PDB file of N, CA, C and O in Angstrom, chain B, residues numbered from 101:
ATOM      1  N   UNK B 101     -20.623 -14.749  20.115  1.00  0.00           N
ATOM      2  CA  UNK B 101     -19.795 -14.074  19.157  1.00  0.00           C
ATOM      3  C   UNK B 101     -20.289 -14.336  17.730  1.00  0.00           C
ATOM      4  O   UNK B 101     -20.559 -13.395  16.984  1.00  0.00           O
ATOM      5  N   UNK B 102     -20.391 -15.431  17.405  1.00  0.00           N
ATOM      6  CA  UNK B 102     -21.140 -15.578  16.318  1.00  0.00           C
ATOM      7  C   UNK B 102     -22.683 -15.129  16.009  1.00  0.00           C
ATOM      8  O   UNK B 102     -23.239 -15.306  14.925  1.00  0.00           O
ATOM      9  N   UNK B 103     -23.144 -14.651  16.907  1.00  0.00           N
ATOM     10  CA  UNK B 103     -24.375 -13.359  16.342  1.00  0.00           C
ATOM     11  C   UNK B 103     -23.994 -12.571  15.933  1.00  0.00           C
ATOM     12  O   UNK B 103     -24.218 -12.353  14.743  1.00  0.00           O
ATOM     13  N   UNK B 104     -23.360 -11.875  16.546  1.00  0.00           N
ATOM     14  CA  UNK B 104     -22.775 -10.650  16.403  1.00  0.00           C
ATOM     15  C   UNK B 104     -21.589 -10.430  15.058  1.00  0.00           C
ATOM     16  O   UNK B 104     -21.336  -9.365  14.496  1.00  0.00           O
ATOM     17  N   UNK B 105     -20.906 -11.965  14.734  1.00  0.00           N
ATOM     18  CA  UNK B 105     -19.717 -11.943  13.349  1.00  0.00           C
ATOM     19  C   UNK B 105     -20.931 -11.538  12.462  1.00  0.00           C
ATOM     20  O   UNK B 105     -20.999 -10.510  11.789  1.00  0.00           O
ATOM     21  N   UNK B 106     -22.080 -12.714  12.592  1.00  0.00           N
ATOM     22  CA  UNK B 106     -22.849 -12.742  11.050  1.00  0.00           C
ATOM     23  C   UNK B 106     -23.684 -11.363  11.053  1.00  0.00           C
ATOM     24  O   UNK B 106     -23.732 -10.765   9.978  1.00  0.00           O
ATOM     25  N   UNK B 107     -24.239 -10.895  11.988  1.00  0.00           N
ATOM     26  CA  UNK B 107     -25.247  -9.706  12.153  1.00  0.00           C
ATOM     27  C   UNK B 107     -23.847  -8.747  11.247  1.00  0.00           C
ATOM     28  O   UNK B 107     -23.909  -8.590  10.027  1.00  0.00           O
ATOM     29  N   UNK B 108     -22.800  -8.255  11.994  1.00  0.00           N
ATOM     30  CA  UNK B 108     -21.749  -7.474  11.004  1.00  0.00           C
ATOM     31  C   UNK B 108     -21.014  -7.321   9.652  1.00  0.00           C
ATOM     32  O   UNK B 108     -20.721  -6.414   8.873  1.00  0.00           O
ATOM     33  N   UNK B 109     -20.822  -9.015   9.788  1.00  0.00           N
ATOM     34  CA  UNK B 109     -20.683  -9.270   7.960  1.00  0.00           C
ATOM     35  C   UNK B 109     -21.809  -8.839   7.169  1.00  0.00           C
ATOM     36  O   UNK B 109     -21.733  -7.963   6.308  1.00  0.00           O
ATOM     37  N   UNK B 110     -23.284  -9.728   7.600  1.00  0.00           N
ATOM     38  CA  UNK B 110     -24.086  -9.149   6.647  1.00  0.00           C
ATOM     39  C   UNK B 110     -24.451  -8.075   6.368  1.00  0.00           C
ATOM     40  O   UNK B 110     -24.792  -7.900   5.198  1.00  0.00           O
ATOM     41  N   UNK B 111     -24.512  -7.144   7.148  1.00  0.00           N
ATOM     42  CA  UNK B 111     -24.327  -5.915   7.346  1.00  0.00           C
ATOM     43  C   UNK B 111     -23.904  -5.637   6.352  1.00  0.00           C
ATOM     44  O   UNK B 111     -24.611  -5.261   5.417  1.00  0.00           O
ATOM     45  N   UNK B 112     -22.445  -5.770   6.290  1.00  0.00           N
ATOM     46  CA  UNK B 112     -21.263  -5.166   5.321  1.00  0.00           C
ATOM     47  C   UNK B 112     -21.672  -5.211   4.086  1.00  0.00           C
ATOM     48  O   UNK B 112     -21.817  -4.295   3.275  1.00  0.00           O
ATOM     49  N   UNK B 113     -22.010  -7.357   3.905  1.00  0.00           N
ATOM     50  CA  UNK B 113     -22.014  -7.645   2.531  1.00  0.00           C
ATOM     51  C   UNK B 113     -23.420  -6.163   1.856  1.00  0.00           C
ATOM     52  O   UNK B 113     -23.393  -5.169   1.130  1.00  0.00           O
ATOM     53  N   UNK B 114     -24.336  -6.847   2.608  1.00  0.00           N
ATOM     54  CA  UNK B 114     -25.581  -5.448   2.313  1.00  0.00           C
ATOM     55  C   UNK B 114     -25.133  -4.298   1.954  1.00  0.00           C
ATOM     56  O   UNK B 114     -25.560  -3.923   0.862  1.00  0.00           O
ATOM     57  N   UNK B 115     -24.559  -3.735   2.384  1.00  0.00           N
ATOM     58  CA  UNK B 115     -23.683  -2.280   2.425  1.00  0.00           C
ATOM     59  C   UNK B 115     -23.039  -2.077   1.304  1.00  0.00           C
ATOM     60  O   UNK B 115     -23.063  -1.059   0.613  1.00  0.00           O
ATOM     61  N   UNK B 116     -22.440  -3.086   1.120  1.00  0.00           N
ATOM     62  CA  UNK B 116     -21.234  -3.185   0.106  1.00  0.00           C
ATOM     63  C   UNK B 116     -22.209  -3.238  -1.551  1.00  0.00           C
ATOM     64  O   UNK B 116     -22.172  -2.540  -2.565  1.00  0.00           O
ATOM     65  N   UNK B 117     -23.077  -4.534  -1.096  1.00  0.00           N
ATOM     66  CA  UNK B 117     -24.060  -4.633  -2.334  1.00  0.00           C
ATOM     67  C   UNK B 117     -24.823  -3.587  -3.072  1.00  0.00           C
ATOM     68  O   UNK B 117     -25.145  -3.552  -4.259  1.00  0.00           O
ATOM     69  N   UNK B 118     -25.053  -2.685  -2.040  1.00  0.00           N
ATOM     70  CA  UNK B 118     -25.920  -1.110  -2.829  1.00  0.00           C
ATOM     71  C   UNK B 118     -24.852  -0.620  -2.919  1.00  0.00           C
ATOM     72  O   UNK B 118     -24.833  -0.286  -4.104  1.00  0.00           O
ATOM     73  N   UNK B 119     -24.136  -0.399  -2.594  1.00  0.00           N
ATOM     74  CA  UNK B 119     -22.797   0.669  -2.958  1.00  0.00           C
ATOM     75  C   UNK B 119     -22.403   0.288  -4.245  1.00  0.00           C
ATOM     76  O   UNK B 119     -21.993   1.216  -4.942  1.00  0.00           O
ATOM     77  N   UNK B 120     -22.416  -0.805  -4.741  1.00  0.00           N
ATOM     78  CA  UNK B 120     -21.457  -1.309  -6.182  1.00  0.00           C
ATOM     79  C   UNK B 120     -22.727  -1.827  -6.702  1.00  0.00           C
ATOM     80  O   UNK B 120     -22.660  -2.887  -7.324  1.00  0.00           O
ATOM     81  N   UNK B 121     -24.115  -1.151  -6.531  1.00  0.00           N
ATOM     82  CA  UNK B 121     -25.399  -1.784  -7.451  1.00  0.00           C
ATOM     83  C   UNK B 121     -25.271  -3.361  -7.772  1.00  0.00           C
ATOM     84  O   UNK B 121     -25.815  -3.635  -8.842  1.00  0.00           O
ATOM     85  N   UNK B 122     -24.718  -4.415  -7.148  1.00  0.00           N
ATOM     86  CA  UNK B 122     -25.039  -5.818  -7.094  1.00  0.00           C
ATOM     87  C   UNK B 122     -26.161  -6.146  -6.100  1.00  0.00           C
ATOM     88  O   UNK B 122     -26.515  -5.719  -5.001  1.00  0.00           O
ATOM     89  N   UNK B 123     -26.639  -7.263  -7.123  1.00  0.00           N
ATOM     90  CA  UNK B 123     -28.224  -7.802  -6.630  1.00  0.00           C
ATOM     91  C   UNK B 123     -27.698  -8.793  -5.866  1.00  0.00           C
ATOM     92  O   UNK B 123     -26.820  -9.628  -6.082  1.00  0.00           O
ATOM     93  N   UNK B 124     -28.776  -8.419  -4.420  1.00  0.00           N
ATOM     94  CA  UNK B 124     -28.484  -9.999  -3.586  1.00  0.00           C
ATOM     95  C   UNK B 124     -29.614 -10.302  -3.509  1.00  0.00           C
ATOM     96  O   UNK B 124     -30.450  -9.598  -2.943  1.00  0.00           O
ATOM     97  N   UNK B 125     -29.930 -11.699  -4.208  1.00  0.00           N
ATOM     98  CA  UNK B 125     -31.426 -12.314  -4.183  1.00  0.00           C
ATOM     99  C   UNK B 125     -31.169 -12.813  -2.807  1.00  0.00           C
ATOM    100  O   UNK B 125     -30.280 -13.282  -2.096  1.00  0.00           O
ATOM    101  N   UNK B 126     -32.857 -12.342  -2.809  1.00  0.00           N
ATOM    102  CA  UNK B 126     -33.567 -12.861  -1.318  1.00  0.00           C
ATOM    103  C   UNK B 126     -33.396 -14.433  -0.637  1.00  0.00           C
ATOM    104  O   UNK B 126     -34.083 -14.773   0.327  1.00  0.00           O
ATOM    105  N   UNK B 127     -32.669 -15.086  -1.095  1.00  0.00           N
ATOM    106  CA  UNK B 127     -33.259 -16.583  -0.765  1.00  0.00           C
ATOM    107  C   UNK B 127     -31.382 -16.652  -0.606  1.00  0.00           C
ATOM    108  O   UNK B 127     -30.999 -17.562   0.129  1.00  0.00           O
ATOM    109  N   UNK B 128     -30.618 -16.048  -1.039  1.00  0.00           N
ATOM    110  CA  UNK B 128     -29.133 -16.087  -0.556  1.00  0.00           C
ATOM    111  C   UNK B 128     -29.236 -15.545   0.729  1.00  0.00           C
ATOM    112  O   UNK B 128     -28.850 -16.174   1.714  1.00  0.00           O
ATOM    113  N   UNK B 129     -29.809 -14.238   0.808  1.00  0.00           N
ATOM    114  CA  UNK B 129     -29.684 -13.961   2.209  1.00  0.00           C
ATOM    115  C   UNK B 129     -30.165 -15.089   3.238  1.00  0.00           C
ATOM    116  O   UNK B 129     -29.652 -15.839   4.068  1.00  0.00           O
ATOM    117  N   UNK B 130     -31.213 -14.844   2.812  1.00  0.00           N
ATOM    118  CA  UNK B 130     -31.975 -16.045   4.258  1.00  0.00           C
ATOM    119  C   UNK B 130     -30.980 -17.253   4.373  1.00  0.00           C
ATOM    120  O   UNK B 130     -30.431 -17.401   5.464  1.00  0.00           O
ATOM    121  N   UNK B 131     -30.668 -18.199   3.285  1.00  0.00           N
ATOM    122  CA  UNK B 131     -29.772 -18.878   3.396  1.00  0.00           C
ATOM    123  C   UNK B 131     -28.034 -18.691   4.318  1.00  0.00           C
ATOM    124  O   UNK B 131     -27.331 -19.451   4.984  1.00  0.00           O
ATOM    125  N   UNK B 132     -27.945 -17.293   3.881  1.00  0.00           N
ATOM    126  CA  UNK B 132     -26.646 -16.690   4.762  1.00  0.00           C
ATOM    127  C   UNK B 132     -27.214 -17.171   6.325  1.00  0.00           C
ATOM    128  O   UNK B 132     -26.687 -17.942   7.128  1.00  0.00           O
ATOM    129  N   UNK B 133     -28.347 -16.493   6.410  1.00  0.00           N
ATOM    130  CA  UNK B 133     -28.988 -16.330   8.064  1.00  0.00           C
ATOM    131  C   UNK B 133     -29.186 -17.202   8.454  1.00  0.00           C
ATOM    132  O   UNK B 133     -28.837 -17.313   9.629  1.00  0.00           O
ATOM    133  N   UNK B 134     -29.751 -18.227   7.914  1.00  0.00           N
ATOM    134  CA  UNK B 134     -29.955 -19.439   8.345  1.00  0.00           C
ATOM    135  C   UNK B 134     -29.145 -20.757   8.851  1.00  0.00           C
ATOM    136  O   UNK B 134     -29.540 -21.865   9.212  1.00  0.00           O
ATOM    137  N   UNK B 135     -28.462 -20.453   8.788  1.00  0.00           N
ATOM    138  CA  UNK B 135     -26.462 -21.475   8.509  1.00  0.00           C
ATOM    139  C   UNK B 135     -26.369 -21.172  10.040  1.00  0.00           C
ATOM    140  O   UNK B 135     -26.705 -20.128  10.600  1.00  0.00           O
ATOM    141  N   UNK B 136     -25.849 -22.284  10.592  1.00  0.00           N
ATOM    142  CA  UNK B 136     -24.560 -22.133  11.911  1.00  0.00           C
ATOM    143  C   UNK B 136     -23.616 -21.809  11.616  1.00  0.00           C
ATOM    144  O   UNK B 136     -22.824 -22.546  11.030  1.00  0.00           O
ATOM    145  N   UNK B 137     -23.301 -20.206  12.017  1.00  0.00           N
ATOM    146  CA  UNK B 137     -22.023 -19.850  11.537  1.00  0.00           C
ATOM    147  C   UNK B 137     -20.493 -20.121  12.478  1.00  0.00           C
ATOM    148  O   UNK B 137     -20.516 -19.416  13.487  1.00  0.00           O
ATOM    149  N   UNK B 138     -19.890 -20.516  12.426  1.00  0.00           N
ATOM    150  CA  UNK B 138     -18.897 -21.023  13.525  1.00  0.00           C
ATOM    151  C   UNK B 138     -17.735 -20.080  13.334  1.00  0.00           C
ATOM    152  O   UNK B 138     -17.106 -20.149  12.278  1.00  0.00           O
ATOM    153  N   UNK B 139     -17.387 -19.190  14.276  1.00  0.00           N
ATOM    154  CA  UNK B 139     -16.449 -18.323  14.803  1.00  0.00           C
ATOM    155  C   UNK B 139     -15.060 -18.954  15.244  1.00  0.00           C
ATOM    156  O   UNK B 139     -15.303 -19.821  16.084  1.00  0.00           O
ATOM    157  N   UNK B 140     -13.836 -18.863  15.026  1.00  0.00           N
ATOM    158  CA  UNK B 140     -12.896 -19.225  15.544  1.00  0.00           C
ATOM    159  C   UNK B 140     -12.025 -18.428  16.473  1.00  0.00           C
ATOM    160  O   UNK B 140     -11.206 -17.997  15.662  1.00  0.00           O
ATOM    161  N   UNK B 141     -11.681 -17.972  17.581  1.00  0.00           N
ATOM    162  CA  UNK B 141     -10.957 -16.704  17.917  1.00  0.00           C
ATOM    163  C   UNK B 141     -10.660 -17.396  19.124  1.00  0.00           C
ATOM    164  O   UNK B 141     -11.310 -18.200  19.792  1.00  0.00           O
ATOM    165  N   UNK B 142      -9.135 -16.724  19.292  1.00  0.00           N
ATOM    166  CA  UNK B 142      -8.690 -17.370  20.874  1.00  0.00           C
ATOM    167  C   UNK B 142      -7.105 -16.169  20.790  1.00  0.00           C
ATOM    168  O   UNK B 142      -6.445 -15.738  19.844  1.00  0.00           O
ATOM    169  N   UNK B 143      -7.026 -16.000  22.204  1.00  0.00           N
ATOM    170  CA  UNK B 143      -6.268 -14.867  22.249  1.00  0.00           C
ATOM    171  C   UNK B 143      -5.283 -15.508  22.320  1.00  0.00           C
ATOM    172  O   UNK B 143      -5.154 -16.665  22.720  1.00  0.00           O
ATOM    173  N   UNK B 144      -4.148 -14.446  21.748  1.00  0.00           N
ATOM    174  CA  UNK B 144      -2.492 -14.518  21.242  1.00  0.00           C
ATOM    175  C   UNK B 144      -2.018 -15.304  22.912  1.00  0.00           C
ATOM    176  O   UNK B 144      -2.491 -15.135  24.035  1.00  0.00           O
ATOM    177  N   UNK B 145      -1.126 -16.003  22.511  1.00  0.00           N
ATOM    178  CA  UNK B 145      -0.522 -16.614  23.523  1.00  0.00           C
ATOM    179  C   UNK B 145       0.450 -15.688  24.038  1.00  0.00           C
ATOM    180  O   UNK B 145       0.783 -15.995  25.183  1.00  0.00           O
ATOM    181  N   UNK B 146       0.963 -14.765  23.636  1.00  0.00           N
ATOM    182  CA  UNK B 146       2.324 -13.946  23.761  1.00  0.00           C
ATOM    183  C   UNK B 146       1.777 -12.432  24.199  1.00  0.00           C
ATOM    184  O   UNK B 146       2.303 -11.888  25.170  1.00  0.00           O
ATOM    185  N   UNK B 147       0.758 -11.790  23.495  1.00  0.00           N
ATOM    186  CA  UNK B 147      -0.189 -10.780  23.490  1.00  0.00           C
ATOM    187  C   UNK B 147       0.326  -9.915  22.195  1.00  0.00           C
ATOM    188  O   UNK B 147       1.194 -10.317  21.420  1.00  0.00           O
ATOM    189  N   UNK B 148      -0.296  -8.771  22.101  1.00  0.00           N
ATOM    190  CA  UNK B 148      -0.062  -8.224  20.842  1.00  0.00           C
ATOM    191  C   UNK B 148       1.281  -8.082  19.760  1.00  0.00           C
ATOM    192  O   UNK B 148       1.280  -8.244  18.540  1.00  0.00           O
ATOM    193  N   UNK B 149       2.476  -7.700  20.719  1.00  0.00           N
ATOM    194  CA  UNK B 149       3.102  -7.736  19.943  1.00  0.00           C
ATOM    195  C   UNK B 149       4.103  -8.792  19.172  1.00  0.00           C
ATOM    196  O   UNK B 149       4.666  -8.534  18.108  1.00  0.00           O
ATOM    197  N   UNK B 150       4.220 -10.006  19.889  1.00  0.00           N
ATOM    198  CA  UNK B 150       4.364 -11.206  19.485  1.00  0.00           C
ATOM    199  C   UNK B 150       3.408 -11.761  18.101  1.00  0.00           C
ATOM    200  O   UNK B 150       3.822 -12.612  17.314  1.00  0.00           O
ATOM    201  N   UNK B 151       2.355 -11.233  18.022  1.00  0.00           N
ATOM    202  CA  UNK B 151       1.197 -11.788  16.721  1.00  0.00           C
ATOM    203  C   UNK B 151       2.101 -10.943  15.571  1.00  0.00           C
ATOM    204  O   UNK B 151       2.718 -11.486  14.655  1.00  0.00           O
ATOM    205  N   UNK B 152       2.038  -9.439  15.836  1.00  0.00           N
ATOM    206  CA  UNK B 152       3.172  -8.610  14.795  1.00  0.00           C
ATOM    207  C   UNK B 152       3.991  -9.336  14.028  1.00  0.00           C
ATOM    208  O   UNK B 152       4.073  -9.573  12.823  1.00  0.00           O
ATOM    209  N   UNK B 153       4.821  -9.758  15.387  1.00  0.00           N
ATOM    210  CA  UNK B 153       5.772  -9.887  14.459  1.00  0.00           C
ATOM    211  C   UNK B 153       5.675 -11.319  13.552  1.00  0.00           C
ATOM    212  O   UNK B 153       6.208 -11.605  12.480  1.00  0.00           O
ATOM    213  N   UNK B 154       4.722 -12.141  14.480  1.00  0.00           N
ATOM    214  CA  UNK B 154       4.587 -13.768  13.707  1.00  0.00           C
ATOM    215  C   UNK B 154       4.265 -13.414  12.505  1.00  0.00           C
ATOM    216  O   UNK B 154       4.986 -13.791  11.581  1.00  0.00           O
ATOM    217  N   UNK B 155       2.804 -12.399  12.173  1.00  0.00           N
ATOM    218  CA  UNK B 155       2.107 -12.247  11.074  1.00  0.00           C
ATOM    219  C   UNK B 155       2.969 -11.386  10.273  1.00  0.00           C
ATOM    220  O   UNK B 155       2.597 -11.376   9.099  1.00  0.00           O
ATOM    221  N   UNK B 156       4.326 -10.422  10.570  1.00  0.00           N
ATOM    222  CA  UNK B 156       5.420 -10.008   9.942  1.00  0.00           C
ATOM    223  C   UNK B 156       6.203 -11.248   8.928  1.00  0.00           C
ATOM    224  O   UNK B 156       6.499 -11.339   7.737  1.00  0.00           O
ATOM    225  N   UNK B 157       6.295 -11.851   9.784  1.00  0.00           N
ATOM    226  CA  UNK B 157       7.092 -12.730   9.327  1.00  0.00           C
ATOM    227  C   UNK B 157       6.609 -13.684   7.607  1.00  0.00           C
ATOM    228  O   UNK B 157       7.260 -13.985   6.607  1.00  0.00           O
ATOM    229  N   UNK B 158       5.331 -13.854   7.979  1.00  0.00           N
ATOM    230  CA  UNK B 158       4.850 -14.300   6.431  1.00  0.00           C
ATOM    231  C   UNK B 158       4.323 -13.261   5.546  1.00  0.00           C
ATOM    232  O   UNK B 158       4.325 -13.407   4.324  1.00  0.00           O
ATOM    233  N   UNK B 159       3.949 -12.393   6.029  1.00  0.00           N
ATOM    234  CA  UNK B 159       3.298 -11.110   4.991  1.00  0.00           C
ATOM    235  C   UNK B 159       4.778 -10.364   4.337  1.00  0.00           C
ATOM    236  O   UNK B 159       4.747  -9.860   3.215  1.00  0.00           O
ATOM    237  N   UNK B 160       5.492 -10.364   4.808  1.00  0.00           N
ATOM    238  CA  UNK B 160       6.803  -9.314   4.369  1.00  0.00           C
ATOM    239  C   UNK B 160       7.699 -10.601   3.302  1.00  0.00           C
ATOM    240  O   UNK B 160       8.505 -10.115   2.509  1.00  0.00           O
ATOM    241  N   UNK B 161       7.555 -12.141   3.299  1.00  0.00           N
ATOM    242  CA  UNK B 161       8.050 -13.081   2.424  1.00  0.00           C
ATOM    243  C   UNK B 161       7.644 -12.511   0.506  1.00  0.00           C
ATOM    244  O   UNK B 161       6.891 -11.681  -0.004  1.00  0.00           O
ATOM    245  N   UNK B 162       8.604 -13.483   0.018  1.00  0.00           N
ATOM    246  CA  UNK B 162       8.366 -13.438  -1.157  1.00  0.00           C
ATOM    247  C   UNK B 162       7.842 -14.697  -1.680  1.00  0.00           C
ATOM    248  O   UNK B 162       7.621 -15.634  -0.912  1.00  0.00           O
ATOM    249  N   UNK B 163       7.674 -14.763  -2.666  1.00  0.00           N
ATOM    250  CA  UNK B 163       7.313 -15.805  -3.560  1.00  0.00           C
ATOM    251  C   UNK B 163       8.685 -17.093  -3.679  1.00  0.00           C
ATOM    252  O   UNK B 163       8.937 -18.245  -3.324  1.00  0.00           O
ATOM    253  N   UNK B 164       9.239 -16.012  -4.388  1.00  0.00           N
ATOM    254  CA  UNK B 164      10.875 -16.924  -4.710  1.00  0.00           C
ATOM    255  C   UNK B 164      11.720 -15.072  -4.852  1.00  0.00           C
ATOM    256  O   UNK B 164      11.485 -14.008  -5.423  1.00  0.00           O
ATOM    257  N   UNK B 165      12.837 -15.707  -3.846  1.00  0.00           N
ATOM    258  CA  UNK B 165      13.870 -14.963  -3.963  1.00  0.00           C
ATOM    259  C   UNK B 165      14.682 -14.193  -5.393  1.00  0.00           C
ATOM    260  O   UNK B 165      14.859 -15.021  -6.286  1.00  0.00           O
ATOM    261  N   UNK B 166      14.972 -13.378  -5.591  1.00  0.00           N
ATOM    262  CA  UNK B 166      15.597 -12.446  -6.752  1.00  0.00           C
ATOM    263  C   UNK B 166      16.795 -13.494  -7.440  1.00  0.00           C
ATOM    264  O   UNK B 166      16.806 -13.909  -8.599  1.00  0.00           O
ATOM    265  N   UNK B 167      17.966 -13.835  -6.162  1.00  0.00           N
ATOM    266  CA  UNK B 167      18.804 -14.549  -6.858  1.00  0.00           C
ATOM    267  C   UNK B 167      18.338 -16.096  -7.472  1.00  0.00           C
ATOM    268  O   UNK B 167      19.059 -16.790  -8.188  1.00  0.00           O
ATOM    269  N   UNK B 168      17.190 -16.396  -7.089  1.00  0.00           N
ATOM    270  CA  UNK B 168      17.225 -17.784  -8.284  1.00  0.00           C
ATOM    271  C   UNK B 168      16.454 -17.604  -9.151  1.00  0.00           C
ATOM    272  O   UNK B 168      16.037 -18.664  -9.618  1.00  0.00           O
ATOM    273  N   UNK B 169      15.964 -16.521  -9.704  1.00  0.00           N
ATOM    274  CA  UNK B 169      15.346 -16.516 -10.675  1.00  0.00           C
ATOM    275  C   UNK B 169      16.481 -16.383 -11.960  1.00  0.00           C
ATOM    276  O   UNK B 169      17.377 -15.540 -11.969  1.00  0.00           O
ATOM    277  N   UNK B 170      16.234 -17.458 -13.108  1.00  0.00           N
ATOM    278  CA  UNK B 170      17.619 -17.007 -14.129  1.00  0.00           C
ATOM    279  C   UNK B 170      17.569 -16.361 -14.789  1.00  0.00           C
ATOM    280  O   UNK B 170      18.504 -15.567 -14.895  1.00  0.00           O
ATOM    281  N   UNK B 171      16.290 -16.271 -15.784  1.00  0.00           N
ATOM    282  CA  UNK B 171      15.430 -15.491 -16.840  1.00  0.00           C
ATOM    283  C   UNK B 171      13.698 -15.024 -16.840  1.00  0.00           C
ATOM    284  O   UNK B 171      12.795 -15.529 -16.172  1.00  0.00           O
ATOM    285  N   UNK B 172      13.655 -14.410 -17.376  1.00  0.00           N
ATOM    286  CA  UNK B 172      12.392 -13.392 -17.412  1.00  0.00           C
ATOM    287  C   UNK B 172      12.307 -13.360 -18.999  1.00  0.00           C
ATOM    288  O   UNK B 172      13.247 -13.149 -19.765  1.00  0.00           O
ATOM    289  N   UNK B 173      10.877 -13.632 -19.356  1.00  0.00           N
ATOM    290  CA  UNK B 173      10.503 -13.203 -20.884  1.00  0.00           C
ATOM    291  C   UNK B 173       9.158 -12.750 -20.552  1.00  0.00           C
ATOM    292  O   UNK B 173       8.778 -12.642 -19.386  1.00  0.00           O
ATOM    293  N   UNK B 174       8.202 -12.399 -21.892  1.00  0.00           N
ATOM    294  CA  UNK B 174       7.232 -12.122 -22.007  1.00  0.00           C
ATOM    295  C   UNK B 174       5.945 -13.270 -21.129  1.00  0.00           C
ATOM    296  O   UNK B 174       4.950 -13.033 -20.445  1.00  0.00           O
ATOM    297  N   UNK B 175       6.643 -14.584 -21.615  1.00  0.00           N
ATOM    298  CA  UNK B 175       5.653 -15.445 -20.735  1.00  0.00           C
ATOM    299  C   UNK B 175       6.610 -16.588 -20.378  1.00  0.00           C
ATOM    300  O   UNK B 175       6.304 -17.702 -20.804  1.00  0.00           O
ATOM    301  N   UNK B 176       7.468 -16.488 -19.821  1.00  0.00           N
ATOM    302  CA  UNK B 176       7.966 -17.810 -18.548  1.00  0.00           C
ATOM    303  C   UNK B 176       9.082 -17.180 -18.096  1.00  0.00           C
ATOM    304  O   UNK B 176       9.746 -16.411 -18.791  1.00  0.00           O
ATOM    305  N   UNK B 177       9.369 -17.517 -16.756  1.00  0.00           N
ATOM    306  CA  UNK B 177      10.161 -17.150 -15.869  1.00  0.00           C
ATOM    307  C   UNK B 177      10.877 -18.362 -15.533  1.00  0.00           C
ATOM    308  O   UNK B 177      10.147 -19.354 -15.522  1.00  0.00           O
ATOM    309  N   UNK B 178      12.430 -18.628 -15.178  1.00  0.00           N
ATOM    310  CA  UNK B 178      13.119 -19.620 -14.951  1.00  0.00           C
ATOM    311  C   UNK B 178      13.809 -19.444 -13.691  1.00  0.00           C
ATOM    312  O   UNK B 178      14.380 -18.396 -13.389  1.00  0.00           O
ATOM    313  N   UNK B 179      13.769 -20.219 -13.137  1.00  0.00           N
ATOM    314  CA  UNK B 179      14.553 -20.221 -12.078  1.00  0.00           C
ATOM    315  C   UNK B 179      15.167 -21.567 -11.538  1.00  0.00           C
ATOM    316  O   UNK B 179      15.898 -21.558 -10.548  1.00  0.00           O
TER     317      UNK B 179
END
């Protein structure tokens, strides 16, 4: 799996790099290529829709709730 992560990222990064005219010196790449890249992946214990809703659960949070905030100015917020 990890051939295949880094072969795709770099890919991308490449891709991405001519698209927005940024220079990727030669000696970053090789360095990218050269690295043990270590993959982490292990399937949902529950299966798909159990991950939903876990990853629901922190993406849909706020920062700090509406009611404790006391004041709002140009530069500080109280709560």
């Amino acid at each position: 799996m990890r051939k295949v992560f880094k072969g795709k990222f770099m890919a991308y990064l490449k891709d991405t790099a001519t698209k927005e005219h940024i220079e990727l010196p030669d000696h970053l790449r090789e360095t990218l290529y050269q690295k043990t890249w270590v993959v982490y992946a292990k399937q949902p214990f529950l299966g798909p829709k159990q991950v939903i809703e876990y990853l629901g659960r922190y993406t849909h949070k706020v920062a700090i709730s509406n009611y404790r905030i006391k004041a709002v100015t140009n530069d500080k917020v109280t709560f």
